Amino acid sequence: MTARILDGKAISARIREEIAADVAEFVRLHQVTPCLAAVLVGEDPASEVYVRNKQRACEKAGIQSHLHRLPADTSEAQLLDRVRALNQDPQVHGILVQLPLPPQIQETKILDAVNPLKDVDAFHAENVGLVVQGRARFLPCTPHGVMQILHRSEIPVAGKHVVIVGRSEIVGKPLANMLVQRDSHLGPQAVNGTVTICHSRTADLPTVTREADILVAAIGQARLITADMIKPGAVMIDVGINRTEDGLVGDIDFAGVADVAAAITPVPGGVGPLTVTMLLRNTLTAAAAQQG
Ligand code: NDP
């Protein structure tokens, strides 16, 4: 293996220390503790784990978190009522509705009902629009985590061909919108990429992925990206989390690709920890904005 391992866990730990210090300073100045309300509908085991991780991370950073559990047969109207109550609650600074929601509930209806000032996932249409225009209120957590890994590993994006495989609203699309900006809170080197987005209808995926200086895989298919699909010396960011018989694996064939790439994020321990970290940052940002 020749590739440098981009240790998301270590990067995440450093950022969480910074956030915890900022939270402590915020509490000292305002006598208010940032508070995140997490809404979990049903008993999806993966969602349970994600919500638990988010709550634990909040606690360690000095952020309060409240879990609102609703049964799997909750109606759309009932969930809307809960979201509206949290919108009105001055003690709650950030609201997170854990996805996926049960089939009787339309996700966009719920996400659009969250007060945009408390929308720490940045899923509300208003916040998506602000990201596209390069004046984000909150940066979406997983794409922001990808930016932080690159930035803190001193891998510039400016001028690079970034190929993103996956066009979801949560990862692929917002990341593309962020990396094509002219400037960012991390400076112009962290953005200004030449971005290509691929998806399941892309003709001849390997030809496109071989063009990438930086390849981001956000697909949800175990080890789909193999060594023959990449340019030697490329940087590989693996967002995928796939449960297999071998445990958790990414969308990139780590063992094969690590001999060809210059750098690669592992799964687990790559992008995953950063997602929760950036949620903590957004919760503090929300609390600060609501404090005036
Ligand atoms: P989605 O299922 O919403 O999107 C997957 C995307 O991959 C779609 O755009 C789809 O194309 C594309 N795709 C699927 N198969 C292929 C293929 N054979 N060739 C090219 N493109 C393909 O997934 P998410 O974006 O929500 O998640 C992607 C992965 O990232 C998952 O493994 C998920 O668990 C993980 N994830 C990890 C996070 C973290 O914190 N590390 C956070 C969020 C997600 P099309 O649009 O045409 O269907």
Short mmCIF file of C-alpha atoms and ligand atoms in Angstrom, two decimals:
data_model
loop_
_atom_site.label_atom_id
_atom_site.label_comp_id
_atom_site.label_asym_id
_atom_site.label_seq_id
_atom_site.Cartn_x
_atom_site.Cartn_y
_atom_site.Cartn_z
CA MET A 1 0.00 0.00 0.00
CA THR A 2 1.41 3.37 -0.98
CA ALA A 3 -1.48 5.77 -0.40
CA ARG A 4 -1.48 8.18 2.51
CA ILE A 5 -4.39 7.46 4.85
CA LEU A 6 -6.52 10.51 5.52
CA ASP A 7 -7.44 9.93 9.15
CA GLY A 8 -10.92 11.39 9.52
CA LYS A 9 -11.15 10.28 13.11
CA ALA A 10 -8.09 12.30 14.14
CA ILE A 11 -9.17 15.35 12.11
CA SER A 12 -12.63 15.10 13.62
CA ALA A 13 -11.21 14.88 17.16
CA ARG A 14 -9.21 18.10 16.62
CA ILE A 15 -12.25 19.97 15.26
CA ARG A 16 -14.41 18.71 18.16
CA GLU A 17 -11.87 20.14 20.61
CA GLU A 18 -12.10 23.49 18.83
CA ILE A 19 -15.90 23.36 18.93
CA ALA A 20 -15.95 22.43 22.62
CA ALA A 21 -13.74 25.45 23.38
CA ASP A 22 -16.03 27.70 21.29
CA VAL A 23 -19.11 26.31 23.06
CA ALA A 24 -17.55 26.98 26.48
CA GLU A 25 -16.78 30.56 25.43
CA PHE A 26 -20.33 31.00 24.08
CA VAL A 27 -21.83 29.75 27.37
CA ARG A 28 -19.54 32.06 29.37
CA LEU A 29 -20.56 35.09 27.28
CA HIS A 30 -24.30 34.42 27.02
CA GLN A 31 -25.17 32.12 29.94
CA VAL A 32 -27.03 30.01 27.36
CA THR A 33 -26.21 26.41 26.42
CA PRO A 34 -26.65 25.52 22.73
CA CYS A 35 -29.38 22.91 22.38
CA LEU A 36 -30.10 20.40 19.63
CA ALA A 37 -33.46 18.62 19.36
CA ALA A 38 -33.28 15.31 17.50
CA VAL A 39 -36.52 13.77 16.22
CA LEU A 40 -36.50 10.04 15.60
CA VAL A 41 -39.57 8.38 14.07
CA GLY A 42 -39.74 4.59 14.32
CA GLU A 43 -37.04 2.13 15.30
CA ASP A 44 -34.69 1.85 12.32
CA PRO A 45 -31.53 0.32 13.89
CA ALA A 46 -29.07 2.39 11.81
CA SER A 47 -30.96 5.59 12.67
CA GLU A 48 -30.88 4.64 16.36
CA VAL A 49 -27.08 4.35 16.16
CA TYR A 50 -26.69 7.66 14.29
CA VAL A 51 -28.90 9.54 16.75
CA ARG A 52 -27.10 8.02 19.75
CA ASN A 53 -23.72 9.03 18.27
CA LYS A 54 -24.95 12.57 17.68
CA GLN A 55 -26.26 12.83 21.25
CA ARG A 56 -22.99 11.56 22.72
CA ALA A 57 -20.98 13.96 20.60
CA CYS A 58 -23.19 16.86 21.73
CA GLU A 59 -22.70 15.95 25.35
CA LYS A 60 -18.89 15.84 24.98
CA ALA A 61 -18.88 19.24 23.26
CA GLY A 62 -21.02 20.84 25.99
CA ILE A 63 -24.10 21.04 23.77
CA GLN A 64 -27.46 19.98 25.22
CA SER A 65 -29.43 17.45 23.20
CA HIS A 66 -33.01 16.26 23.52
CA LEU A 67 -34.33 13.19 21.77
CA HIS A 68 -37.95 13.25 20.62
CA ARG A 69 -39.02 9.69 19.90
CA LEU A 70 -42.17 9.11 17.89
CA PRO A 71 -43.72 5.75 16.96
CA ALA A 72 -43.34 4.30 13.44
CA ASP A 73 -47.04 4.91 12.70
CA THR A 74 -46.79 8.67 13.38
CA SER A 75 -48.78 10.61 10.78
CA GLU A 76 -47.36 13.45 8.72
CA ALA A 77 -49.63 15.90 10.58
CA GLN A 78 -48.38 14.68 13.96
CA LEU A 79 -44.75 15.04 12.93
CA LEU A 80 -45.45 18.50 11.51
CA ASP A 81 -46.99 19.47 14.87
CA ARG A 82 -43.86 18.32 16.69
CA VAL A 83 -41.56 20.19 14.31
CA ARG A 84 -43.64 23.38 14.67
CA ALA A 85 -43.52 23.10 18.46
CA LEU A 86 -39.72 22.84 18.30
CA ASN A 87 -39.61 25.80 15.90
CA GLN A 88 -41.41 27.86 18.56
CA ASP A 89 -39.36 26.66 21.51
CA PRO A 90 -36.77 29.36 22.37
CA GLN A 91 -34.67 26.79 24.31
CA VAL A 92 -34.08 24.78 21.11
CA HIS A 93 -31.47 26.19 18.72
CA GLY A 94 -31.10 23.32 16.25
CA ILE A 95 -33.58 20.75 14.95
CA LEU A 96 -32.56 17.50 13.35
CA VAL A 97 -35.15 15.12 11.86
CA GLN A 98 -33.39 11.79 11.42
CA LEU A 99 -33.90 10.32 7.95
CA PRO A 100 -35.25 8.10 6.51
CA LEU A 101 -38.83 8.71 7.61
CA PRO A 102 -41.56 6.04 7.38
CA PRO A 103 -43.32 5.82 3.98
CA GLN A 104 -46.54 7.58 5.10
CA ILE A 105 -44.53 10.79 5.65
CA GLN A 106 -43.28 12.98 2.81
CA GLU A 107 -39.73 13.95 3.71
CA THR A 108 -39.60 17.26 1.82
CA LYS A 109 -42.79 18.42 3.58
CA ILE A 110 -41.17 17.89 6.96
CA LEU A 111 -37.77 19.30 6.04
CA ASP A 112 -39.41 22.42 4.60
CA ALA A 113 -41.36 22.88 7.84
CA VAL A 114 -38.20 23.20 9.96
CA ASN A 115 -37.43 26.84 10.81
CA PRO A 116 -34.51 27.63 8.44
CA LEU A 117 -32.68 29.33 11.32
CA LYS A 118 -32.74 26.02 13.24
CA ASP A 119 -32.08 23.79 10.20
CA VAL A 120 -28.68 22.46 11.29
CA ASP A 121 -28.69 19.74 8.60
CA ALA A 122 -29.07 22.47 5.93
CA PHE A 123 -31.80 20.48 4.15
CA HIS A 124 -34.41 23.28 3.99
CA ALA A 125 -34.84 24.71 0.47
CA GLU A 126 -33.84 28.18 1.71
CA ASN A 127 -30.56 26.88 3.13
CA VAL A 128 -29.89 24.79 0.01
CA GLY A 129 -30.36 27.96 -2.07
CA LEU A 130 -27.98 29.92 0.14
CA VAL A 131 -25.33 27.20 -0.29
CA VAL A 132 -25.76 27.31 -4.08
CA GLN A 133 -25.33 31.09 -4.03
CA GLY A 134 -22.16 30.85 -1.95
CA ARG A 135 -23.61 32.59 1.12
CA ALA A 136 -24.46 29.61 3.29
CA ARG A 137 -26.04 30.04 6.71
CA PHE A 138 -25.22 26.39 7.52
CA LEU A 139 -23.01 24.09 5.45
CA PRO A 140 -24.46 20.60 4.95
CA CYS A 141 -22.63 18.29 7.33
CA THR A 142 -21.20 15.47 5.20
CA PRO A 143 -20.02 17.72 2.32
CA HIS A 144 -18.51 20.10 4.88
CA GLY A 145 -16.74 17.12 6.45
CA VAL A 146 -15.25 16.25 3.05
CA MET A 147 -14.03 19.85 2.66
CA GLN A 148 -12.46 19.77 6.13
CA ILE A 149 -10.63 16.48 5.47
CA LEU A 150 -9.12 17.89 2.27
CA HIS A 151 -8.30 21.26 3.83
CA ARG A 152 -6.73 19.89 7.00
CA SER A 153 -4.76 17.32 4.99
CA GLU A 154 -3.39 20.25 2.93
CA ILE A 155 -4.90 18.96 -0.30
CA PRO A 156 -6.02 21.98 -2.34
CA VAL A 157 -9.14 21.71 -4.48
CA ALA A 158 -8.55 24.84 -6.58
CA GLY A 159 -7.84 23.98 -10.20
CA LYS A 160 -8.35 20.24 -9.63
CA HIS A 161 -10.80 18.04 -11.49
CA VAL A 162 -13.14 16.71 -8.81
CA VAL A 163 -15.36 13.83 -9.87
CA ILE A 164 -18.24 13.12 -7.51
CA VAL A 165 -20.04 9.81 -8.00
CA GLY A 166 -23.55 10.24 -6.55
CA ARG A 167 -26.06 13.08 -6.91
CA SER A 168 -28.07 12.84 -3.69
CA GLU A 169 -29.49 15.94 -2.02
CA ILE A 170 -27.48 15.08 1.10
CA VAL A 171 -24.01 14.48 -0.32
CA GLY A 172 -23.34 14.66 -4.05
CA LYS A 173 -25.29 17.75 -5.13
CA PRO A 174 -24.44 20.03 -2.19
CA LEU A 175 -20.77 19.00 -2.29
CA ALA A 176 -20.60 19.87 -5.99
CA ASN A 177 -22.21 23.25 -5.27
CA MET A 178 -19.71 23.94 -2.50
CA LEU A 179 -16.57 22.94 -4.39
CA VAL A 180 -17.33 25.13 -7.42
CA GLN A 181 -17.57 28.33 -5.35
CA ARG A 182 -15.01 31.10 -5.84
CA ASP A 183 -14.25 31.38 -2.13
CA SER A 184 -15.10 29.69 1.17
CA HIS A 185 -14.62 30.05 4.92
CA LEU A 186 -11.55 27.83 4.43
CA GLY A 187 -10.17 30.09 1.70
CA PRO A 188 -10.15 29.93 -2.11
CA GLN A 189 -7.80 26.91 -2.19
CA ALA A 190 -10.49 24.77 -0.53
CA VAL A 191 -12.89 25.39 -3.44
CA ASN A 192 -12.54 26.48 -7.08
CA GLY A 193 -12.69 22.87 -8.27
CA THR A 194 -13.71 21.79 -11.77
CA VAL A 195 -16.53 19.50 -10.79
CA THR A 196 -18.14 16.59 -12.62
CA ILE A 197 -21.09 14.72 -11.10
CA CYS A 198 -21.76 11.09 -12.06
CA HIS A 199 -24.77 8.90 -11.31
CA SER A 200 -26.34 5.60 -12.30
CA ARG A 201 -27.13 6.89 -15.81
CA THR A 202 -23.57 8.05 -16.50
CA ALA A 203 -22.30 6.36 -19.64
CA ASP A 204 -18.89 4.75 -19.17
CA LEU A 205 -18.25 5.66 -15.54
CA PRO A 206 -14.60 4.43 -15.52
CA THR A 207 -13.63 6.84 -18.31
CA VAL A 208 -14.92 9.74 -16.24
CA THR A 209 -13.50 8.57 -12.89
CA ARG A 210 -10.04 8.09 -14.49
CA GLU A 211 -10.05 11.84 -15.19
CA ALA A 212 -10.38 12.71 -11.50
CA ASP A 213 -7.60 14.36 -9.50
CA ILE A 214 -9.95 14.05 -6.53
CA LEU A 215 -12.61 11.34 -6.60
CA VAL A 216 -15.51 11.42 -4.14
CA ALA A 217 -17.61 8.25 -3.95
CA ALA A 218 -21.10 8.73 -2.45
CA ILE A 219 -22.92 5.82 -4.02
CA GLY A 220 -23.95 3.26 -1.43
CA GLN A 221 -22.51 0.25 -3.30
CA ALA A 222 -19.73 -1.69 -1.64
CA ARG A 223 -16.33 -1.39 -3.37
CA LEU A 224 -17.79 -0.16 -6.68
CA ILE A 225 -14.74 2.00 -7.43
CA THR A 226 -11.80 -0.27 -8.24
CA ALA A 227 -8.11 0.38 -8.93
CA ASP A 228 -8.55 0.25 -12.71
CA MET A 229 -11.10 3.11 -12.51
CA ILE A 230 -8.76 5.71 -11.07
CA LYS A 231 -5.84 7.86 -12.18
CA PRO A 232 -2.56 6.97 -10.45
CA GLY A 233 -1.85 9.58 -7.78
CA ALA A 234 -5.48 10.65 -7.35
CA VAL A 235 -6.99 11.55 -3.98
CA MET A 236 -9.87 9.29 -2.94
CA ILE A 237 -12.65 10.35 -0.59
CA ASP A 238 -15.00 7.53 0.34
CA VAL A 239 -18.35 8.68 1.73
CA GLY A 240 -20.02 5.27 1.36
CA ILE A 241 -21.02 3.18 4.33
CA ASN A 242 -22.06 -0.35 3.38
CA ARG A 243 -22.83 -3.16 5.77
CA THR A 244 -21.37 -6.40 4.38
CA GLU A 245 -20.32 -9.81 5.69
CA ASP A 246 -16.84 -8.30 6.18
CA GLY A 247 -18.31 -5.50 8.31
CA LEU A 248 -18.55 -1.84 7.26
CA VAL A 249 -16.93 -1.05 3.92
CA GLY A 250 -16.92 1.96 1.66
CA ASP A 251 -17.80 2.51 -1.99
CA ILE A 252 -14.11 2.32 -2.90
CA ASP A 253 -12.17 -0.95 -3.02
CA PHE A 254 -9.71 0.22 -0.37
CA ALA A 255 -7.20 -2.63 -0.64
CA GLY A 256 -6.80 -2.36 -4.41
CA VAL A 257 -7.03 1.42 -4.75
CA ALA A 258 -4.55 2.13 -1.94
CA ASP A 259 -1.74 0.86 -4.22
CA VAL A 260 -2.59 3.37 -6.95
CA ALA A 261 -3.96 6.46 -5.21
CA ALA A 262 -1.93 9.18 -3.48
CA ALA A 263 -4.32 9.42 -0.54
CA ILE A 264 -7.51 7.72 0.65
CA THR A 265 -10.04 7.96 3.47
CA PRO A 266 -10.72 4.68 5.28
CA VAL A 267 -14.18 3.31 6.10
CA PRO A 268 -14.89 3.44 8.96
CA GLY A 269 -12.83 6.31 10.33
CA GLY A 270 -12.90 8.61 7.30
CA VAL A 271 -15.77 10.92 6.42
CA GLY A 272 -18.22 9.42 8.95
CA PRO A 273 -16.90 11.08 12.14
CA LEU A 274 -16.73 14.47 10.40
CA THR A 275 -20.46 14.43 9.61
CA VAL A 276 -21.41 14.48 13.28
CA THR A 277 -18.69 17.03 14.01
CA MET A 278 -20.03 19.50 11.47
CA LEU A 279 -23.50 19.08 12.98
CA LEU A 280 -22.07 20.27 16.30
CA ARG A 281 -20.55 23.29 14.55
CA ASN A 282 -23.92 24.13 12.95
CA THR A 283 -25.71 23.84 16.29
CA LEU A 284 -23.33 26.37 17.82
CA THR A 285 -23.73 28.63 14.76
CA ALA A 286 -27.52 28.41 15.14
CA ALA A 287 -27.36 29.24 18.85
CA ALA A 288 -25.09 32.21 18.16
CA ALA A 289 -27.38 33.55 15.41
CA GLN A 290 -30.45 33.23 17.65
CA GLN A 291 -28.63 34.99 20.44
CA GLY A 292 -28.17 37.99 18.15
P1 NDP B 1 -28.34 7.91 -2.41
O1 NDP B 1 -28.81 6.51 -2.53
O2 NDP B 1 -29.28 9.01 -2.11
O3 NDP B 1 -27.54 8.30 -3.75
C1 NDP B 1 -26.66 7.40 -4.35
C2 NDP B 1 -26.17 7.99 -5.64
O4 NDP B 1 -25.28 7.05 -6.25
C3 NDP B 1 -27.28 8.28 -6.65
O5 NDP B 1 -27.06 9.52 -7.26
C4 NDP B 1 -27.15 7.14 -7.65
O6 NDP B 1 -27.51 7.48 -8.96
C5 NDP B 1 -25.65 6.87 -7.60
N1 NDP B 1 -25.37 5.51 -8.04
C6 NDP B 1 -25.93 4.35 -7.59
N2 NDP B 1 -25.40 3.30 -8.25
C7 NDP B 1 -24.51 3.80 -9.11
C8 NDP B 1 -23.65 3.22 -10.09
N3 NDP B 1 -23.59 1.89 -10.29
N4 NDP B 1 -22.85 4.03 -10.83
C9 NDP B 1 -22.88 5.37 -10.64
N5 NDP B 1 -23.68 5.98 -9.73
C10 NDP B 1 -24.48 5.20 -8.99
O7 NDP B 1 -27.18 7.85 -1.32
P2 NDP B 1 -26.54 8.96 -0.33
O8 NDP B 1 -25.88 10.06 -1.08
O9 NDP B 1 -27.50 9.30 0.73
O10 NDP B 1 -25.42 8.05 0.34
C11 NDP B 1 -24.38 7.48 -0.43
C12 NDP B 1 -23.52 6.63 0.48
O11 NDP B 1 -22.93 7.46 1.45
C13 NDP B 1 -24.29 5.56 1.28
O12 NDP B 1 -23.44 4.45 1.45
C14 NDP B 1 -24.54 6.22 2.61
O13 NDP B 1 -24.67 5.28 3.65
C15 NDP B 1 -23.27 7.02 2.76
N6 NDP B 1 -23.42 8.21 3.61
C16 NDP B 1 -22.43 8.42 4.50
C17 NDP B 1 -22.45 9.53 5.30
C18 NDP B 1 -21.31 9.74 6.23
O14 NDP B 1 -21.48 10.42 7.21
N7 NDP B 1 -20.13 9.20 5.94
C19 NDP B 1 -23.55 10.48 5.27
C20 NDP B 1 -24.52 10.22 4.22
C21 NDP B 1 -24.44 9.10 3.43
P3 NDP B 1 -29.05 7.90 -9.36
O15 NDP B 1 -29.24 9.28 -8.82
O16 NDP B 1 -29.05 7.84 -10.83
O17 NDP B 1 -29.93 6.88 -8.70
#
